[in-house]
mmCIF file of C-alpha atoms in Angstrom:
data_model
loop_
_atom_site.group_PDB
_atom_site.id
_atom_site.type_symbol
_atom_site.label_atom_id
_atom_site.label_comp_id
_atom_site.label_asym_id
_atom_site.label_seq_id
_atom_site.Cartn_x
_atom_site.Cartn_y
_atom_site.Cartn_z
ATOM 1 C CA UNK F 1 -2.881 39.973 192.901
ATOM 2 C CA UNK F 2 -0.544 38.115 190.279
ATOM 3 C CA UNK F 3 -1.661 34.634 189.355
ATOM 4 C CA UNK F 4 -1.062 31.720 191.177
ATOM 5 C CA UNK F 5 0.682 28.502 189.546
ATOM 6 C CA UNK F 6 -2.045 26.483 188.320
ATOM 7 C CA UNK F 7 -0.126 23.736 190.372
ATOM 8 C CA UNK F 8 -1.677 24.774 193.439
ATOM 9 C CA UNK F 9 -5.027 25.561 192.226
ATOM 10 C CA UNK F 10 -5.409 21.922 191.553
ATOM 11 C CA UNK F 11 -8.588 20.042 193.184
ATOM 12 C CA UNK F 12 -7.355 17.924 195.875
ATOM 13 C CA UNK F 13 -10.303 16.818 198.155
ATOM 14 C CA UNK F 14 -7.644 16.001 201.154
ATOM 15 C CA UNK F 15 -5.478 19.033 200.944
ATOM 16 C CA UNK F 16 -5.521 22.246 202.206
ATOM 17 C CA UNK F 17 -2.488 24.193 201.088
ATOM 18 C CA UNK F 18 -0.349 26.735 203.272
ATOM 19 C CA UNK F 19 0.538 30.597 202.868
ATOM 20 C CA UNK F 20 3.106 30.116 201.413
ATOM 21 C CA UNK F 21 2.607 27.655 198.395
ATOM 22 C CA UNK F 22 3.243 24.458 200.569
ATOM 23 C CA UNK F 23 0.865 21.653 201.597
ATOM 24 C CA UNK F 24 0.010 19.086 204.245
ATOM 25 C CA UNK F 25 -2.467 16.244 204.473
ATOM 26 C CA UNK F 26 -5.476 16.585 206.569
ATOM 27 C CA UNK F 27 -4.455 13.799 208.684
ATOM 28 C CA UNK F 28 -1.684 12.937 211.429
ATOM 29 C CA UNK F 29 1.302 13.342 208.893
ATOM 30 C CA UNK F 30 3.786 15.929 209.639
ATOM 31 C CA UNK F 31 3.794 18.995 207.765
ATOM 32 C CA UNK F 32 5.374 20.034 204.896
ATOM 33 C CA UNK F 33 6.790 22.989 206.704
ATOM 34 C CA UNK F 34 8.869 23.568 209.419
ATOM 35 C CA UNK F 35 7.034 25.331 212.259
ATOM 36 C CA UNK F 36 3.885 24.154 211.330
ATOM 37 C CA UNK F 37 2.044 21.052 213.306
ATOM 38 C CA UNK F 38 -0.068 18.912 210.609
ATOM 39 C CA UNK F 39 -3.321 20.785 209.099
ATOM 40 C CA UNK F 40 -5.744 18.256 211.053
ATOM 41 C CA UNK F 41 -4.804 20.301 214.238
ATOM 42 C CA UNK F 42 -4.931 23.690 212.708
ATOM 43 C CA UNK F 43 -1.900 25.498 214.789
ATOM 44 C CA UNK F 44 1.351 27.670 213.406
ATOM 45 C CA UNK F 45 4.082 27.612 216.205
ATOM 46 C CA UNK F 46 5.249 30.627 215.535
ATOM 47 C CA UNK F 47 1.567 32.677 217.091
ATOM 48 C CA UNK F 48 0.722 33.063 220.491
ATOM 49 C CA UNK F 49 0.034 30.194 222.251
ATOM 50 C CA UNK F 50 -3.544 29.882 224.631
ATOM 51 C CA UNK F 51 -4.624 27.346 227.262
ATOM 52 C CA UNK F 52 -6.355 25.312 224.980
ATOM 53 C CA UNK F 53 -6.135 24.147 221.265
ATOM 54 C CA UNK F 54 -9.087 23.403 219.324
ATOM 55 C CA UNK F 55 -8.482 21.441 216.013
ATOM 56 C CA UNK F 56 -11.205 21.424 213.376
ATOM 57 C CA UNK F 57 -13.354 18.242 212.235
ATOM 58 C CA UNK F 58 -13.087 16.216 209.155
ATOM 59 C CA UNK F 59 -16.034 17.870 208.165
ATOM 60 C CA UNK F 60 -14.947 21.411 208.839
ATOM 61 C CA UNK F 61 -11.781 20.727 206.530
ATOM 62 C CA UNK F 62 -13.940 18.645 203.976
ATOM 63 C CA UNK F 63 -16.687 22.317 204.021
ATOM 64 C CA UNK F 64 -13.521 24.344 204.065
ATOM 65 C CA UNK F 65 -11.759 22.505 200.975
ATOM 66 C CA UNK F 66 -15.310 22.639 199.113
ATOM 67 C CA UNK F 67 -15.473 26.611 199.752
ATOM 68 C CA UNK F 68 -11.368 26.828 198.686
ATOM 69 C CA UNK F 69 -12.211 24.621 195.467
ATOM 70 C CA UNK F 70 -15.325 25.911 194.257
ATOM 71 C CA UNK F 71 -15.723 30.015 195.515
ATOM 72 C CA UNK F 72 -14.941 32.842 193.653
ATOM 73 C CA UNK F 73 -14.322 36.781 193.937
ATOM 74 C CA UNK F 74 -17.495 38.112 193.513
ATOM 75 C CA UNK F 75 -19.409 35.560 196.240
ATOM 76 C CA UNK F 76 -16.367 36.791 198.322
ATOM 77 C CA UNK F 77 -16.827 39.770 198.054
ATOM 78 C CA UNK F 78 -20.477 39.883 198.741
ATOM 79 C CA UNK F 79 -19.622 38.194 201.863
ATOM 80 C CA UNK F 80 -17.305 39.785 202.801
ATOM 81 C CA UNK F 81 -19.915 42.804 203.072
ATOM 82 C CA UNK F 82 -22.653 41.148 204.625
ATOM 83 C CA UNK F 83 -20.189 40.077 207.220
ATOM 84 C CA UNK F 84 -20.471 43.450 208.713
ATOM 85 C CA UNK F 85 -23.598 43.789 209.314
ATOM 86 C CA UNK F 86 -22.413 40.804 212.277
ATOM 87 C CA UNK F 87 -19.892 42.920 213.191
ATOM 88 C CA UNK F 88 -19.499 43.958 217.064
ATOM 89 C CA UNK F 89 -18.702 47.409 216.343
ATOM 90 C CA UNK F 90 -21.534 48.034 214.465
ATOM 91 C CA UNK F 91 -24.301 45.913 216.496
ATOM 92 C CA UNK F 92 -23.177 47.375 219.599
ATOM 93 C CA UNK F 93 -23.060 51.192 218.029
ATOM 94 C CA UNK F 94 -26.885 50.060 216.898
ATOM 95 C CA UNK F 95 -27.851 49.017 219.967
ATOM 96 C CA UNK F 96 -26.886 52.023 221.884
ATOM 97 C CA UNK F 97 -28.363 53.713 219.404
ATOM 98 C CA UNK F 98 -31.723 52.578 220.044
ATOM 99 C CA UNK F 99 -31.199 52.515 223.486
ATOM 100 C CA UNK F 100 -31.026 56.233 223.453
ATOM 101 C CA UNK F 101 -34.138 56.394 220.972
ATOM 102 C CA UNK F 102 -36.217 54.479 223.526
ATOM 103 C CA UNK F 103 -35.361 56.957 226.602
ATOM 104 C CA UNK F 104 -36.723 59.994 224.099
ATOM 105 C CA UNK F 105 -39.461 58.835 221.714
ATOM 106 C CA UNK F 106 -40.551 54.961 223.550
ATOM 107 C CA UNK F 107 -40.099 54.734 227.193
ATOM 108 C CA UNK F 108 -42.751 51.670 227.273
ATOM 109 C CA UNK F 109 -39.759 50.010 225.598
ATOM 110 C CA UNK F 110 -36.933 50.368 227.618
ATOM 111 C CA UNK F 111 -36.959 47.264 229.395
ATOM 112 C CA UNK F 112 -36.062 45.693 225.584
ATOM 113 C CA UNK F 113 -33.771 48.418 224.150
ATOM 114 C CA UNK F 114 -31.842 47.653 228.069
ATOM 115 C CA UNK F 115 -32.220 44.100 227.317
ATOM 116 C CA UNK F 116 -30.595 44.044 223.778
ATOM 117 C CA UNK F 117 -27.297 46.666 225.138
ATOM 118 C CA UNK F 118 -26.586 45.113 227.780
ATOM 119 C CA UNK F 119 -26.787 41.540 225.603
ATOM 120 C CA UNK F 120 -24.733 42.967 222.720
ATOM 121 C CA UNK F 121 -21.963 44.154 225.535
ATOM 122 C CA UNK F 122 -21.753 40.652 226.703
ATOM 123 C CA UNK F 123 -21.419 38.755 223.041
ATOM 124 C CA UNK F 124 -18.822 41.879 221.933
ATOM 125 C CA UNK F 125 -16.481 41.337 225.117
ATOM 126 C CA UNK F 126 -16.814 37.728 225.860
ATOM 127 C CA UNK F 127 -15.477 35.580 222.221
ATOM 128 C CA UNK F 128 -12.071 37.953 223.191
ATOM 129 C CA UNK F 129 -11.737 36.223 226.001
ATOM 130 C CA UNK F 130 -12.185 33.227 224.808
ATOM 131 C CA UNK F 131 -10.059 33.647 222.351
ATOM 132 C CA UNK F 132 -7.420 34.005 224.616
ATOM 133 C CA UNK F 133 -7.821 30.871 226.465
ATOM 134 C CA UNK F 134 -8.910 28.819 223.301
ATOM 135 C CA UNK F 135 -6.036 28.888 220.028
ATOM 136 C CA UNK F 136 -7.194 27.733 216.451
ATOM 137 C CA UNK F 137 -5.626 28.683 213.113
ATOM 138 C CA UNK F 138 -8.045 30.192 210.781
ATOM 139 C CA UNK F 139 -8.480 28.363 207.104
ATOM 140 C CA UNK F 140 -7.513 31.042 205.387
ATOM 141 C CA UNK F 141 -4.555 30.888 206.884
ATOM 142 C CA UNK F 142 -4.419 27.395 205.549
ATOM 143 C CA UNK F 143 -4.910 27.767 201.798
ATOM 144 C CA UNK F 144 -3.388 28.962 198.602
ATOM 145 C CA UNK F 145 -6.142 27.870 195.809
ATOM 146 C CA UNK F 146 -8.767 30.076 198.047
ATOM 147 C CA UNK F 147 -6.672 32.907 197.786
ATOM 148 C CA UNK F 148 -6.561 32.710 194.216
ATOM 149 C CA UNK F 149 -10.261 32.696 194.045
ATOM 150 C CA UNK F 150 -10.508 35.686 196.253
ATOM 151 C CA UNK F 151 -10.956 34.362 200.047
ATOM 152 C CA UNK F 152 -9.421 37.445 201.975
ATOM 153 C CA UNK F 153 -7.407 37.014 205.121
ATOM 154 C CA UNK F 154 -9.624 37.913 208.406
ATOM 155 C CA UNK F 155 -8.579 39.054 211.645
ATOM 156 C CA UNK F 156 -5.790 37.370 213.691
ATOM 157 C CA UNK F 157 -4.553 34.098 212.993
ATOM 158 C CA UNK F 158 -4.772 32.043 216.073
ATOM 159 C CA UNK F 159 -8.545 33.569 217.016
ATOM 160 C CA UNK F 160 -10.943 31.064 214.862
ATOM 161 C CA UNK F 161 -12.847 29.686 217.959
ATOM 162 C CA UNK F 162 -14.927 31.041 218.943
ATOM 163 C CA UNK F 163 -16.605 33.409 216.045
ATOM 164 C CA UNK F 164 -17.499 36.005 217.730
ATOM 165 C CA UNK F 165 -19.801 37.164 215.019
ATOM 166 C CA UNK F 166 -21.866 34.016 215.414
ATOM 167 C CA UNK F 167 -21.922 34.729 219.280
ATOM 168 C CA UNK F 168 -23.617 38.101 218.292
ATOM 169 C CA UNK F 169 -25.985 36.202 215.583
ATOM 170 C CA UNK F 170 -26.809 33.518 218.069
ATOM 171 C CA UNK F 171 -27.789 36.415 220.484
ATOM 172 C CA UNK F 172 -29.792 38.278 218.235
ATOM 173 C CA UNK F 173 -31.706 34.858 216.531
ATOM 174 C CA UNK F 174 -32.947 34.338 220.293
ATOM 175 C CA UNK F 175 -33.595 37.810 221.481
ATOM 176 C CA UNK F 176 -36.343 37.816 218.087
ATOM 177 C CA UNK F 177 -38.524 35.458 219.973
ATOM 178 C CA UNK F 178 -39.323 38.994 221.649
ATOM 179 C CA UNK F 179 -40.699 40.473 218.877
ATOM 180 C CA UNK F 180 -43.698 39.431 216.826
ATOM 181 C CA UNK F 181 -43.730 36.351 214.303
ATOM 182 C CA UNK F 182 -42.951 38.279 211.095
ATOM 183 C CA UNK F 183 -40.213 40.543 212.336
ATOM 184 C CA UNK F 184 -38.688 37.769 214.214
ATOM 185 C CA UNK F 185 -38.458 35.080 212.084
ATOM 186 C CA UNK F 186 -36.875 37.485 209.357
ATOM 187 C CA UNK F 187 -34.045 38.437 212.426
ATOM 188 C CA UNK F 188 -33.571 35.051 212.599
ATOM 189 C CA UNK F 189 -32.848 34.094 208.904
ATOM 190 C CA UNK F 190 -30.513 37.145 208.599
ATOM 191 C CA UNK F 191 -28.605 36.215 211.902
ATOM 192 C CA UNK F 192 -28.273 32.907 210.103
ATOM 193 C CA UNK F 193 -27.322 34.405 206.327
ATOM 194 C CA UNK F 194 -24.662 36.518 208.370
ATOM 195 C CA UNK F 195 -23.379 33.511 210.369
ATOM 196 C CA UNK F 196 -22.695 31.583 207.145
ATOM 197 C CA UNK F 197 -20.593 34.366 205.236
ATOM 198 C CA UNK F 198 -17.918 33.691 208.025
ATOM 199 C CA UNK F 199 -17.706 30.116 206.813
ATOM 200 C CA UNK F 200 -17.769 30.941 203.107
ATOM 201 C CA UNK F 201 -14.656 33.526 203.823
ATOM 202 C CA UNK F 202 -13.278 30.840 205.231
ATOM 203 C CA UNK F 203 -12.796 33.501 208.389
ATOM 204 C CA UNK F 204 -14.119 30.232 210.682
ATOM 205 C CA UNK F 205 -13.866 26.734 210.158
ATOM 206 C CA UNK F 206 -18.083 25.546 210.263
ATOM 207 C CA UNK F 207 -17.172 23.991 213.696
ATOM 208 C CA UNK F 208 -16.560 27.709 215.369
ATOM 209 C CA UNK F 209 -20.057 28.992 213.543
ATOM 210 C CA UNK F 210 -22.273 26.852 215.114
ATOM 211 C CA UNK F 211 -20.753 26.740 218.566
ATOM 212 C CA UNK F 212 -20.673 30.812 218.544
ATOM 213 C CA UNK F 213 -24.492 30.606 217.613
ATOM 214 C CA UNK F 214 -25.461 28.607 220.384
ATOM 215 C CA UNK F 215 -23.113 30.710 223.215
ATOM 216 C CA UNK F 216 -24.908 33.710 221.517
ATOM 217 C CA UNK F 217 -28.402 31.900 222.630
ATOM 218 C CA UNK F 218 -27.711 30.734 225.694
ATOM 219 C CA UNK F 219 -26.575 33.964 226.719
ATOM 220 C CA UNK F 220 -29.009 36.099 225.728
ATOM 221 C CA UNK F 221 -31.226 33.341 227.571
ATOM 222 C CA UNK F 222 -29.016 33.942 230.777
ATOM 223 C CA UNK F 223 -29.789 37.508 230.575
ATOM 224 C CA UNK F 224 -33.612 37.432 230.102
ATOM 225 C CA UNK F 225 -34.950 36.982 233.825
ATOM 226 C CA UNK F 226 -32.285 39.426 234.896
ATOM 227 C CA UNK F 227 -32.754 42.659 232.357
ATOM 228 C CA UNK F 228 -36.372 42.065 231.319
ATOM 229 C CA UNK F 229 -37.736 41.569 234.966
ATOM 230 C CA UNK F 230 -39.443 45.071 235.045
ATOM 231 C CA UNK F 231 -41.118 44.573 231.707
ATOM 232 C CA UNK F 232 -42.812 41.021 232.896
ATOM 233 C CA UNK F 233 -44.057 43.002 236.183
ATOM 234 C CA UNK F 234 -46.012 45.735 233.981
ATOM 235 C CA UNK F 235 -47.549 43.391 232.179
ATOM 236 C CA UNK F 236 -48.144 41.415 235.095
ATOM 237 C CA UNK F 237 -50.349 44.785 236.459
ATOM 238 C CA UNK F 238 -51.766 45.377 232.826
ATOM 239 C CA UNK F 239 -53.421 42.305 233.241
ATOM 240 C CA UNK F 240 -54.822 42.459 236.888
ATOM 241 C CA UNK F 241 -52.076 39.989 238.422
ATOM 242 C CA UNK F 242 -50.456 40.138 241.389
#
């Protein structure tokens, strides 16, 4: 990639610059550009427009200005392949995966390996459909300076909220409270670690992160009573109960 002007590689704490070498002012002044809104809301007028727009915080521009400022290639990179161990693709192939495992080699824990399919199905479909009723512009659609440091571009423009890899995270942080302490709290602090590498790609502003991670929760808590029914009633008989 040929070097960038060190014009726009410049700190500014209230600036996020565009693709293409421009810049606008986190705040209600017009942009720079023309078919651009300011960078406070986030949108490009020339994508698809959804239902609903969803404009970042002050503090997801002030995180995302800190990560354009201050990263580099090499924690990009590193990111950028721990990202996919949050990817859908690969949790849901996984999760089949086991699922199949369980009917052969573990039947006594097919209520679980149901439980986590079934859960990963729901987190892989449902952030594309909110995406489509929900439009935010990405950050890194939204700087120069962290392109010059390495920050890749990530999926589509317009699909920031919400991230759908911190919907899968969120699911998979909660569905550890099924497994003992050790192994659990370890699924928990790499959901989290994998959560985080969308921010630091500047893929997501913070904003989209966290509210992923909780609909990944509160799913997998919707689908509890439902898919692990069965396994409560065995253990229910184990232990003499009616």
């Amino acid at each position: 990639m040929p070097a960038l002007p060190a014009s726009l590689l410049a700190r500014d704490e209230n600036v996020i610059a565009l693709p293409l070498g421009g810049a606008c002012r986190l705040s209600q002044e017009p942009s720079l550009f023309p078919g651009f809104t300011n960078c406070h809301g986030g949108t490009v007028a020339d994508g698809p427009m959804a239902l609903v727009i969803v404009k970042p915080t002050r503090i997801d521009t002030a995180i995302a200005n800190e990560i354009a400022h201050n990263t580099n290639s090499g924690l990009e990179h590193a990111a950028q392949a721990m990202t996919w161990g949050a990817d859908e693709h690969v949790l849901v192939a996984l999760a089949a995966a086991g699922w199949l495992y369980t009917r052969f080699r573990h039947p006594q824990q097919r209520p679980v390996a149901d439980h986590v399919l079934i859960v990963s199905l729901a987190t892989a479909v449902l952030p594309h459909v909110l995406k489509s009723v929900f439009d935010q512009t990405r950050p890194d659609r939204l700087t120069v300076s962290g392109h010059g440091r390495g920050v890749p571009f990530s999926g589509r423009a317009h699909d920031a909220f919400p991230s759908g890899h911190a919907v899968h995270m969120g699911a998979l942080a909660s569905a550890a409270g099924l497994l003992p302490p050790a192994p659990g709290n370890l699924a928990r602090s790499f959901a989290v670690a994998l959560s985080l590498t969308r921010v630091a790609l500047l893929a997501h502003w913070a904003s989209d992160v966290v509210a992923g991670f909780m609909l990944g929760i509160v799913v997998e808590r919707l689908f509890r009573p439902f898919t692990m029914a069965k396994s409560r009633q065995r253990q229910r008989r184990a232990g003499g109960q009616p």
